[in-house]
Structure formats: C-alpha cells, structure tokens
Amino acid sequence: MFPSAPAAGREDTVTLEEAQERATDAAGWVSENWSTWLETGLRILLIIVVAAALRMVIRKTITNLIDRMNRTASAVDGTALGGLLVNAERRRQRSQAIGSVLRSVASFLIVGTAALMILDTFKINLAPLLASAGVAGVAIGFGARNLVTDFLSGVFMILEDQYGVGDTIDAGVATGEVVEVGLRVTKLRGPNGAVWYVRNGEIKRIGNLSQGWSTASVEVTVRADEDLDKVRDTLTEVGAQIAKDEPWNERLWGPVEVLGLDSVLLDSMVVGVSAKTMPGQDVSVERELRWRIKKAFDAAGISIVGGPAELTEEDAADASAGMAAPSAYASAASPQSLAASPIPPPASGPKLGK
C-alpha cells in the first residue's frame, strides 16, 4: 500500500526539530533582553514611587503651612491685634485659596516631569512631542488669553492680599462689598443690593475702603453771629463723650478733632469735625456725631442754619422792608410799558368796490 498524498491547501506540519529550534530562539531572546526589561521596569517603578512620595510630602507641607496660618489667625482674632489685622474668616479663605493653587501647581509639575521621564525610559523621542505641545500651548494661549489673564490676575490679587471677603472696594467697573473672591471672577454686592460679577482681568485699579483706617468728617453750619468759642467747646464735649461710650470707643481710633472754620459767609459759618475710625465704620460714626451734635446744640441754644430766620424788632416794625420797589411797568400808560408793548397792527383801508 502506498501512503496517501497530503490534502491540497494543507500546511506542512512542524517537525519536532523545528519546534525545538524555535523554542530555543525564543528562550535566547528572552534571556538576552531580560536584563533590559528588568532595568526598565525598575526605573519606571522608581520614578513612580519617587514622584508619588515627593507629591505627598509637598502637599502635606503646604497643608501644614496653611493650617498654621489659620491657627495664628484664630489666636489673634477677637484681640486688639486682631482688630488691626484682617479677620480670621478672611485669612482662612485666602490661605485656602493660596494652598489650593500651590498644591495644584506642585502636582502638575511633579506628574508632568514623571510622565516625561517614563517616556524617555521607553526610548521615545520627546523632541516632536515637546514641539507639538509648544505649538498647542501657543494656540491655546491665543484662544484663551482672557481666561489666562483673569487667572493670573486672581492669583496675584490673592497672594498680595489686595482685598478680601467683607471689604468695600472700588474696582472701577463696579463698587460694593466683596462677597466672594475667586481665581477668575470677583463677586461684589452693590449699594442697591445688586450682585456684580467682575472678571479679575478687567480690574485695572482697586480702591480698598476697608484697609488701614477710615476718616469720619462732619461739617456743621451755624449762623454767622454765633459765639465760636461756645461752638468749639460744645463740639469738643460731644467728641469726648462719644469716645467714652460703647461701642463707639472701639470704632474710634483717634480723638474727635475740631478742625476749625472751613468757610465764612455773610449769614453762616461752616465748622469742620473729623475723627479717625475703624475701617468701614466712618459712615456710622458720622451719623452718630450728627445726632449728638444736634442734641448738644439744642441744649446749648446754638442755632443750625437751615430753618426759618428769626425776625428782629426793626424788621417787624418796617412792614414794607420785604416788599419790592414799584416798577415802571406796573402802569399800562407809562412810557416803559408803551415801549415794551407790541406794535399795533395798521388800520385796514376802505374796501375795494365802494
């Protein structure tokens, strides 16, 4: 009997010698590259471990620094020193914003550097990747330049502590009390209750009315014939009394000063009063000063200009003193009235046909 021929299209079977040869080649290739694989794996593992540990240490350090800042703010809050500094809530929000920015920047730098080192371990050419990233960064920068400007402006505003929650600021485009400070938008509440959302990049200048100290200024207008020494003594007594009463003794950061005469007119005089106050308390101090000055002047018999003037005996005896002089235009037959009257129309002539 003859052996049957192999079927058409059927592959030749692999012999035992060929299989052994292929296994030997594979084992040799693995044995040759095993050290390289092990070195690459250990390098990648080391990069990941170092990056994770470094990121954890830096974030923990930043968090501890922020917590220490918050504890310091809480320790001085409610004391005399705390009144000169910003309040604890404002410091807490500011420190949290700074901590969030620092943690995000640290994580981005560490993770990005680790990713580039891992790619370099795989022998990947980073030059095209970095060039593409640079071009993409430029394109994104041009497209989102307003967003980048807002973000950078917000970061510097927070770092420099230009304003915080509770401050009254004049941002140029809007004025009001700061409700929320973000890295991109600052939220203000205006005097009429409107909430303004102002982009940080649009703020060109800032006037903070709640930092340092404020000045309460009051102008008192009295009649020109009042005794100046009596007016000054009364105002000094009012200033000394308000400096002793609660809660005005805490809101006043200096004595109430009588500045003197601001202006002198024929029928009135203006006396200026000023006091240094706690930031943002100048309006309330001015209102209280006006209230107390009015009561003190009424008790001392000092008249404040604004009411009806009292008539003297000579003015009351001469009833015609307040009357105007007669006018030449009062009589219709006077030359002045005739000259001012319109020219009468010409008399009509005889009708035609008669």
mmCIF file with all atom_site columns, C-alpha atoms in Angstrom, residues 142-276:
data_model
loop_
_atom_site.group_PDB
_atom_site.id
_atom_site.type_symbol
_atom_site.label_atom_id
_atom_site.label_alt_id
_atom_site.label_comp_id
_atom_site.label_asym_id
_atom_site.label_entity_id
_atom_site.label_seq_id
_atom_site.pdbx_PDB_ins_code
_atom_site.Cartn_x
_atom_site.Cartn_y
_atom_site.Cartn_z
_atom_site.occupancy
_atom_site.B_iso_or_equiv
_atom_site.pdbx_formal_charge
_atom_site.auth_seq_id
_atom_site.auth_comp_id
_atom_site.auth_asym_id
_atom_site.auth_atom_id
_atom_site.pdbx_PDB_model_num
ATOM 1   C CA . PHE A 1 142 ? -4.080  82.895  21.999 1.00 0.00 ? 142 PHE A CA 1
ATOM 2   C CA . GLY A 1 143 ? -7.562  81.396  22.165 1.00 0.00 ? 143 GLY A CA 1
ATOM 3   C CA . ALA A 1 144 ? -7.908  81.589  25.933 1.00 0.00 ? 144 ALA A CA 1
ATOM 4   C CA . ARG A 1 145 ? -5.784  84.655  26.655 1.00 0.00 ? 145 ARG A CA 1
ATOM 5   C CA . ASN A 1 146 ? -8.623  86.355  28.540 1.00 0.00 ? 146 ASN A CA 1
ATOM 6   C CA . LEU A 1 147 ? -9.038  83.291  30.743 1.00 0.00 ? 147 LEU A CA 1
ATOM 7   C CA . VAL A 1 148 ? -5.294  83.135  31.415 1.00 0.00 ? 148 VAL A CA 1
ATOM 8   C CA . THR A 1 149 ? -5.244  86.871  32.192 1.00 0.00 ? 149 THR A CA 1
ATOM 9   C CA . ASP A 1 150 ? -8.147  86.506  34.627 1.00 0.00 ? 150 ASP A CA 1
ATOM 10  C CA . PHE A 1 151 ? -6.499  83.534  36.328 1.00 0.00 ? 151 PHE A CA 1
ATOM 11  C CA . LEU A 1 152 ? -3.087  85.188  36.736 1.00 0.00 ? 152 LEU A CA 1
ATOM 12  C CA . SER A 1 153 ? -4.680  88.430  37.974 1.00 0.00 ? 153 SER A CA 1
ATOM 13  C CA . GLY A 1 154 ? -6.687  86.465  40.545 1.00 0.00 ? 154 GLY A CA 1
ATOM 14  C CA . VAL A 1 155 ? -3.591  84.636  41.756 1.00 0.00 ? 155 VAL A CA 1
ATOM 15  C CA . PHE A 1 156 ? -1.650  87.871  42.292 1.00 0.00 ? 156 PHE A CA 1
ATOM 16  C CA . MET A 1 157 ? -4.632  89.574  43.955 1.00 0.00 ? 157 MET A CA 1
ATOM 17  C CA . ILE A 1 158 ? -4.878  86.729  46.458 1.00 0.00 ? 158 ILE A CA 1
ATOM 18  C CA . LEU A 1 159 ? -1.136  86.489  47.044 1.00 0.00 ? 159 LEU A CA 1
ATOM 19  C CA . GLU A 1 160 ? -0.812  90.247  47.578 1.00 0.00 ? 160 GLU A CA 1
ATOM 20  C CA . ASP A 1 161 ? -3.985  90.389  49.710 1.00 0.00 ? 161 ASP A CA 1
ATOM 21  C CA . GLN A 1 162 ? -5.328  93.366  47.780 1.00 0.00 ? 162 GLN A CA 1
ATOM 22  C CA . TYR A 1 163 ? -8.845  92.732  49.098 1.00 0.00 ? 163 TYR A CA 1
ATOM 23  C CA . GLY A 1 164 ? -10.886 90.009  50.757 1.00 0.00 ? 164 GLY A CA 1
ATOM 24  C CA . VAL A 1 165 ? -14.398 88.958  51.682 1.00 0.00 ? 165 VAL A CA 1
ATOM 25  C CA . GLY A 1 166 ? -16.159 91.744  53.585 1.00 0.00 ? 166 GLY A CA 1
ATOM 26  C CA . ASP A 1 167 ? -14.062 94.590  52.151 1.00 0.00 ? 167 ASP A CA 1
ATOM 27  C CA . THR A 1 168 ? -15.702 97.516  50.380 1.00 0.00 ? 168 THR A CA 1
ATOM 28  C CA . ILE A 1 169 ? -13.773 98.220  47.201 1.00 0.00 ? 169 ILE A CA 1
ATOM 29  C CA . ASP A 1 170 ? -13.957 100.437 44.144 1.00 0.00 ? 170 ASP A CA 1
ATOM 30  C CA . ALA A 1 171 ? -12.945 98.256  41.201 1.00 0.00 ? 171 ALA A CA 1
ATOM 31  C CA . GLY A 1 172 ? -13.564 100.903 38.552 1.00 0.00 ? 172 GLY A CA 1
ATOM 32  C CA . VAL A 1 173 ? -16.263 98.960  36.725 1.00 0.00 ? 173 VAL A CA 1
ATOM 33  C CA . ALA A 1 174 ? -18.250 98.372  39.941 1.00 0.00 ? 174 ALA A CA 1
ATOM 34  C CA . THR A 1 175 ? -18.255 99.395  43.597 1.00 0.00 ? 175 THR A CA 1
ATOM 35  C CA . GLY A 1 176 ? -19.516 97.377  46.542 1.00 0.00 ? 176 GLY A CA 1
ATOM 36  C CA . GLU A 1 177 ? -18.798 94.841  49.237 1.00 0.00 ? 177 GLU A CA 1
ATOM 37  C CA . VAL A 1 178 ? -16.758 91.782  48.300 1.00 0.00 ? 178 VAL A CA 1
ATOM 38  C CA . VAL A 1 179 ? -18.917 88.660  48.609 1.00 0.00 ? 179 VAL A CA 1
ATOM 39  C CA . GLU A 1 180 ? -16.592 86.099  47.055 1.00 0.00 ? 180 GLU A CA 1
ATOM 40  C CA . VAL A 1 181 ? -13.042 86.117  45.705 1.00 0.00 ? 181 VAL A CA 1
ATOM 41  C CA . GLY A 1 182 ? -12.189 83.588  43.006 1.00 0.00 ? 182 GLY A CA 1
ATOM 42  C CA . LEU A 1 183 ? -9.242  82.993  40.730 1.00 0.00 ? 183 LEU A CA 1
ATOM 43  C CA . ARG A 1 184 ? -11.260 84.147  37.707 1.00 0.00 ? 184 ARG A CA 1
ATOM 44  C CA . VAL A 1 185 ? -14.177 86.264  38.983 1.00 0.00 ? 185 VAL A CA 1
ATOM 45  C CA . THR A 1 186 ? -14.724 88.574  41.959 1.00 0.00 ? 186 THR A CA 1
ATOM 46  C CA . LYS A 1 187 ? -18.307 88.877  43.215 1.00 0.00 ? 187 LYS A CA 1
ATOM 47  C CA . LEU A 1 188 ? -19.421 92.267  44.588 1.00 0.00 ? 188 LEU A CA 1
ATOM 48  C CA . ARG A 1 189 ? -22.692 93.381  46.160 1.00 0.00 ? 189 ARG A CA 1
ATOM 49  C CA . GLY A 1 190 ? -23.532 96.971  45.260 1.00 0.00 ? 190 GLY A CA 1
ATOM 50  C CA . PRO A 1 191 ? -25.196 99.584  47.474 1.00 0.00 ? 191 PRO A CA 1
ATOM 51  C CA . ASN A 1 192 ? -28.622 98.792  45.991 1.00 0.00 ? 192 ASN A CA 1
ATOM 52  C CA . GLY A 1 193 ? -28.219 95.053  46.555 1.00 0.00 ? 193 GLY A CA 1
ATOM 53  C CA . ALA A 1 194 ? -27.190 94.136  43.007 1.00 0.00 ? 194 ALA A CA 1
ATOM 54  C CA . VAL A 1 195 ? -24.548 91.416  42.684 1.00 0.00 ? 195 VAL A CA 1
ATOM 55  C CA . TRP A 1 196 ? -21.745 92.242  40.248 1.00 0.00 ? 196 TRP A CA 1
ATOM 56  C CA . TYR A 1 197 ? -19.515 89.579  38.705 1.00 0.00 ? 197 TYR A CA 1
ATOM 57  C CA . VAL A 1 198 ? -16.262 91.272  37.759 1.00 0.00 ? 198 VAL A CA 1
ATOM 58  C CA . ARG A 1 199 ? -13.556 89.434  35.833 1.00 0.00 ? 199 ARG A CA 1
ATOM 59  C CA . ASN A 1 200 ? -10.201 89.812  37.536 1.00 0.00 ? 200 ASN A CA 1
ATOM 60  C CA . GLY A 1 201 ? -8.510  90.625  34.248 1.00 0.00 ? 201 GLY A CA 1
ATOM 61  C CA . GLU A 1 202 ? -10.834 93.627  33.757 1.00 0.00 ? 202 GLU A CA 1
ATOM 62  C CA . ILE A 1 203 ? -9.829  95.249  37.058 1.00 0.00 ? 203 ILE A CA 1
ATOM 63  C CA . LYS A 1 204 ? -7.199  97.871  36.236 1.00 0.00 ? 204 LYS A CA 1
ATOM 64  C CA . ARG A 1 205 ? -7.116  99.605  39.615 1.00 0.00 ? 205 ARG A CA 1
ATOM 65  C CA . ILE A 1 206 ? -8.620  98.879  43.043 1.00 0.00 ? 206 ILE A CA 1
ATOM 66  C CA . GLY A 1 207 ? -9.542  101.276 45.810 1.00 0.00 ? 207 GLY A CA 1
ATOM 67  C CA . ASN A 1 208 ? -9.948  99.361  49.079 1.00 0.00 ? 208 ASN A CA 1
ATOM 68  C CA . LEU A 1 209 ? -12.081 101.338 51.510 1.00 0.00 ? 209 LEU A CA 1
ATOM 69  C CA . SER A 1 210 ? -11.698 98.781  54.314 1.00 0.00 ? 210 SER A CA 1
ATOM 70  C CA . GLN A 1 211 ? -7.936  98.583  54.807 1.00 0.00 ? 211 GLN A CA 1
ATOM 71  C CA . GLY A 1 212 ? -5.913  100.599 57.294 1.00 0.00 ? 212 GLY A CA 1
ATOM 72  C CA . TRP A 1 213 ? -8.316  103.190 58.698 1.00 0.00 ? 213 TRP A CA 1
ATOM 73  C CA . SER A 1 214 ? -11.141 105.485 57.602 1.00 0.00 ? 214 SER A CA 1
ATOM 74  C CA . THR A 1 215 ? -11.953 109.130 58.291 1.00 0.00 ? 215 THR A CA 1
ATOM 75  C CA . ALA A 1 216 ? -15.302 110.372 59.547 1.00 0.00 ? 216 ALA A CA 1
ATOM 76  C CA . SER A 1 217 ? -15.849 114.022 58.502 1.00 0.00 ? 217 SER A CA 1
ATOM 77  C CA . VAL A 1 218 ? -18.800 116.161 59.571 1.00 0.00 ? 218 VAL A CA 1
ATOM 78  C CA . GLU A 1 219 ? -19.495 119.770 58.555 1.00 0.00 ? 219 GLU A CA 1
ATOM 79  C CA . VAL A 1 220 ? -21.590 121.816 60.964 1.00 0.00 ? 220 VAL A CA 1
ATOM 80  C CA . THR A 1 221 ? -23.206 125.002 59.585 1.00 0.00 ? 221 THR A CA 1
ATOM 81  C CA . VAL A 1 222 ? -24.178 127.632 62.145 1.00 0.00 ? 222 VAL A CA 1
ATOM 82  C CA . ARG A 1 223 ? -25.283 131.235 61.937 1.00 0.00 ? 223 ARG A CA 1
ATOM 83  C CA . ALA A 1 224 ? -22.648 133.887 61.423 1.00 0.00 ? 224 ALA A CA 1
ATOM 84  C CA . ASP A 1 225 ? -23.417 135.621 64.719 1.00 0.00 ? 225 ASP A CA 1
ATOM 85  C CA . GLU A 1 226 ? -22.830 132.523 66.907 1.00 0.00 ? 226 GLU A CA 1
ATOM 86  C CA . ASP A 1 227 ? -20.072 132.501 69.527 1.00 0.00 ? 227 ASP A CA 1
ATOM 87  C CA . LEU A 1 228 ? -17.209 130.484 68.065 1.00 0.00 ? 228 LEU A CA 1
ATOM 88  C CA . ASP A 1 229 ? -15.725 129.594 71.453 1.00 0.00 ? 229 ASP A CA 1
ATOM 89  C CA . LYS A 1 230 ? -19.067 128.220 72.589 1.00 0.00 ? 230 LYS A CA 1
ATOM 90  C CA . VAL A 1 231 ? -19.438 126.212 69.379 1.00 0.00 ? 231 VAL A CA 1
ATOM 91  C CA . ARG A 1 232 ? -15.951 124.756 69.740 1.00 0.00 ? 232 ARG A CA 1
ATOM 92  C CA . ASP A 1 233 ? -16.451 123.870 73.409 1.00 0.00 ? 233 ASP A CA 1
ATOM 93  C CA . THR A 1 234 ? -19.739 122.129 72.631 1.00 0.00 ? 234 THR A CA 1
ATOM 94  C CA . LEU A 1 235 ? -18.196 120.107 69.793 1.00 0.00 ? 235 LEU A CA 1
ATOM 95  C CA . THR A 1 236 ? -15.213 119.158 71.973 1.00 0.00 ? 236 THR A CA 1
ATOM 96  C CA . GLU A 1 237 ? -17.550 117.953 74.709 1.00 0.00 ? 237 GLU A CA 1
ATOM 97  C CA . VAL A 1 238 ? -19.508 115.856 72.203 1.00 0.00 ? 238 VAL A CA 1
ATOM 98  C CA . GLY A 1 239 ? -16.267 114.287 70.911 1.00 0.00 ? 239 GLY A CA 1
ATOM 99  C CA . ALA A 1 240 ? -15.046 113.467 74.412 1.00 0.00 ? 240 ALA A CA 1
ATOM 100 C CA . GLN A 1 241 ? -18.369 111.871 75.338 1.00 0.00 ? 241 GLN A CA 1
ATOM 101 C CA . ILE A 1 242 ? -18.664 109.673 72.233 1.00 0.00 ? 242 ILE A CA 1
ATOM 102 C CA . ALA A 1 243 ? -15.107 108.431 72.793 1.00 0.00 ? 243 ALA A CA 1
ATOM 103 C CA . LYS A 1 244 ? -16.195 107.021 76.193 1.00 0.00 ? 244 LYS A CA 1
ATOM 104 C CA . ASP A 1 245 ? -19.460 105.329 75.180 1.00 0.00 ? 245 ASP A CA 1
ATOM 105 C CA . GLU A 1 246 ? -19.864 101.802 73.858 1.00 0.00 ? 246 GLU A CA 1
ATOM 106 C CA . PRO A 1 247 ? -19.423 100.700 71.074 1.00 0.00 ? 247 PRO A CA 1
ATOM 107 C CA . TRP A 1 248 ? -18.073 103.962 69.682 1.00 0.00 ? 248 TRP A CA 1
ATOM 108 C CA . ASN A 1 249 ? -14.933 103.827 71.808 1.00 0.00 ? 249 ASN A CA 1
ATOM 109 C CA . GLU A 1 250 ? -13.853 100.741 69.806 1.00 0.00 ? 250 GLU A CA 1
ATOM 110 C CA . ARG A 1 251 ? -14.820 102.181 66.422 1.00 0.00 ? 251 ARG A CA 1
ATOM 111 C CA . LEU A 1 252 ? -12.922 105.403 67.056 1.00 0.00 ? 252 LEU A CA 1
ATOM 112 C CA . TRP A 1 253 ? -9.170  105.043 66.544 1.00 0.00 ? 253 TRP A CA 1
ATOM 113 C CA . GLY A 1 254 ? -8.384  108.613 67.472 1.00 0.00 ? 254 GLY A CA 1
ATOM 114 C CA . PRO A 1 255 ? -9.873  111.641 69.236 1.00 0.00 ? 255 PRO A CA 1
ATOM 115 C CA . VAL A 1 256 ? -12.595 113.700 67.617 1.00 0.00 ? 256 VAL A CA 1
ATOM 116 C CA . GLU A 1 257 ? -10.891 116.870 66.392 1.00 0.00 ? 257 GLU A CA 1
ATOM 117 C CA . VAL A 1 258 ? -12.491 120.257 65.757 1.00 0.00 ? 258 VAL A CA 1
ATOM 118 C CA . LEU A 1 259 ? -10.669 121.378 62.616 1.00 0.00 ? 259 LEU A CA 1
ATOM 119 C CA . GLY A 1 260 ? -11.896 124.975 62.680 1.00 0.00 ? 260 GLY A CA 1
ATOM 120 C CA . LEU A 1 261 ? -13.722 127.130 60.174 1.00 0.00 ? 261 LEU A CA 1
ATOM 121 C CA . ASP A 1 262 ? -13.992 125.712 56.690 1.00 0.00 ? 262 ASP A CA 1
ATOM 122 C CA . SER A 1 263 ? -15.819 128.724 55.267 1.00 0.00 ? 263 SER A CA 1
ATOM 123 C CA . VAL A 1 264 ? -17.336 132.031 56.435 1.00 0.00 ? 264 VAL A CA 1
ATOM 124 C CA . LEU A 1 265 ? -20.281 133.602 54.611 1.00 0.00 ? 265 LEU A CA 1
ATOM 125 C CA . LEU A 1 266 ? -22.472 136.619 55.303 1.00 0.00 ? 266 LEU A CA 1
ATOM 126 C CA . ASP A 1 267 ? -25.185 134.572 57.020 1.00 0.00 ? 267 ASP A CA 1
ATOM 127 C CA . SER A 1 268 ? -23.447 131.303 58.022 1.00 0.00 ? 268 SER A CA 1
ATOM 128 C CA . MET A 1 269 ? -20.237 129.614 59.104 1.00 0.00 ? 269 MET A CA 1
ATOM 129 C CA . VAL A 1 270 ? -19.083 126.040 58.477 1.00 0.00 ? 270 VAL A CA 1
ATOM 130 C CA . VAL A 1 271 ? -17.119 124.263 61.215 1.00 0.00 ? 271 VAL A CA 1
ATOM 131 C CA . GLY A 1 272 ? -15.309 121.011 60.345 1.00 0.00 ? 272 GLY A CA 1
ATOM 132 C CA . VAL A 1 273 ? -15.138 117.985 62.652 1.00 0.00 ? 273 VAL A CA 1
ATOM 133 C CA . SER A 1 274 ? -13.014 114.908 61.894 1.00 0.00 ? 274 SER A CA 1
ATOM 134 C CA . ALA A 1 275 ? -12.115 111.582 63.524 1.00 0.00 ? 275 ALA A CA 1
ATOM 135 C CA . LYS A 1 276 ? -10.062 108.518 62.554 1.00 0.00 ? 276 LYS A CA 1
#
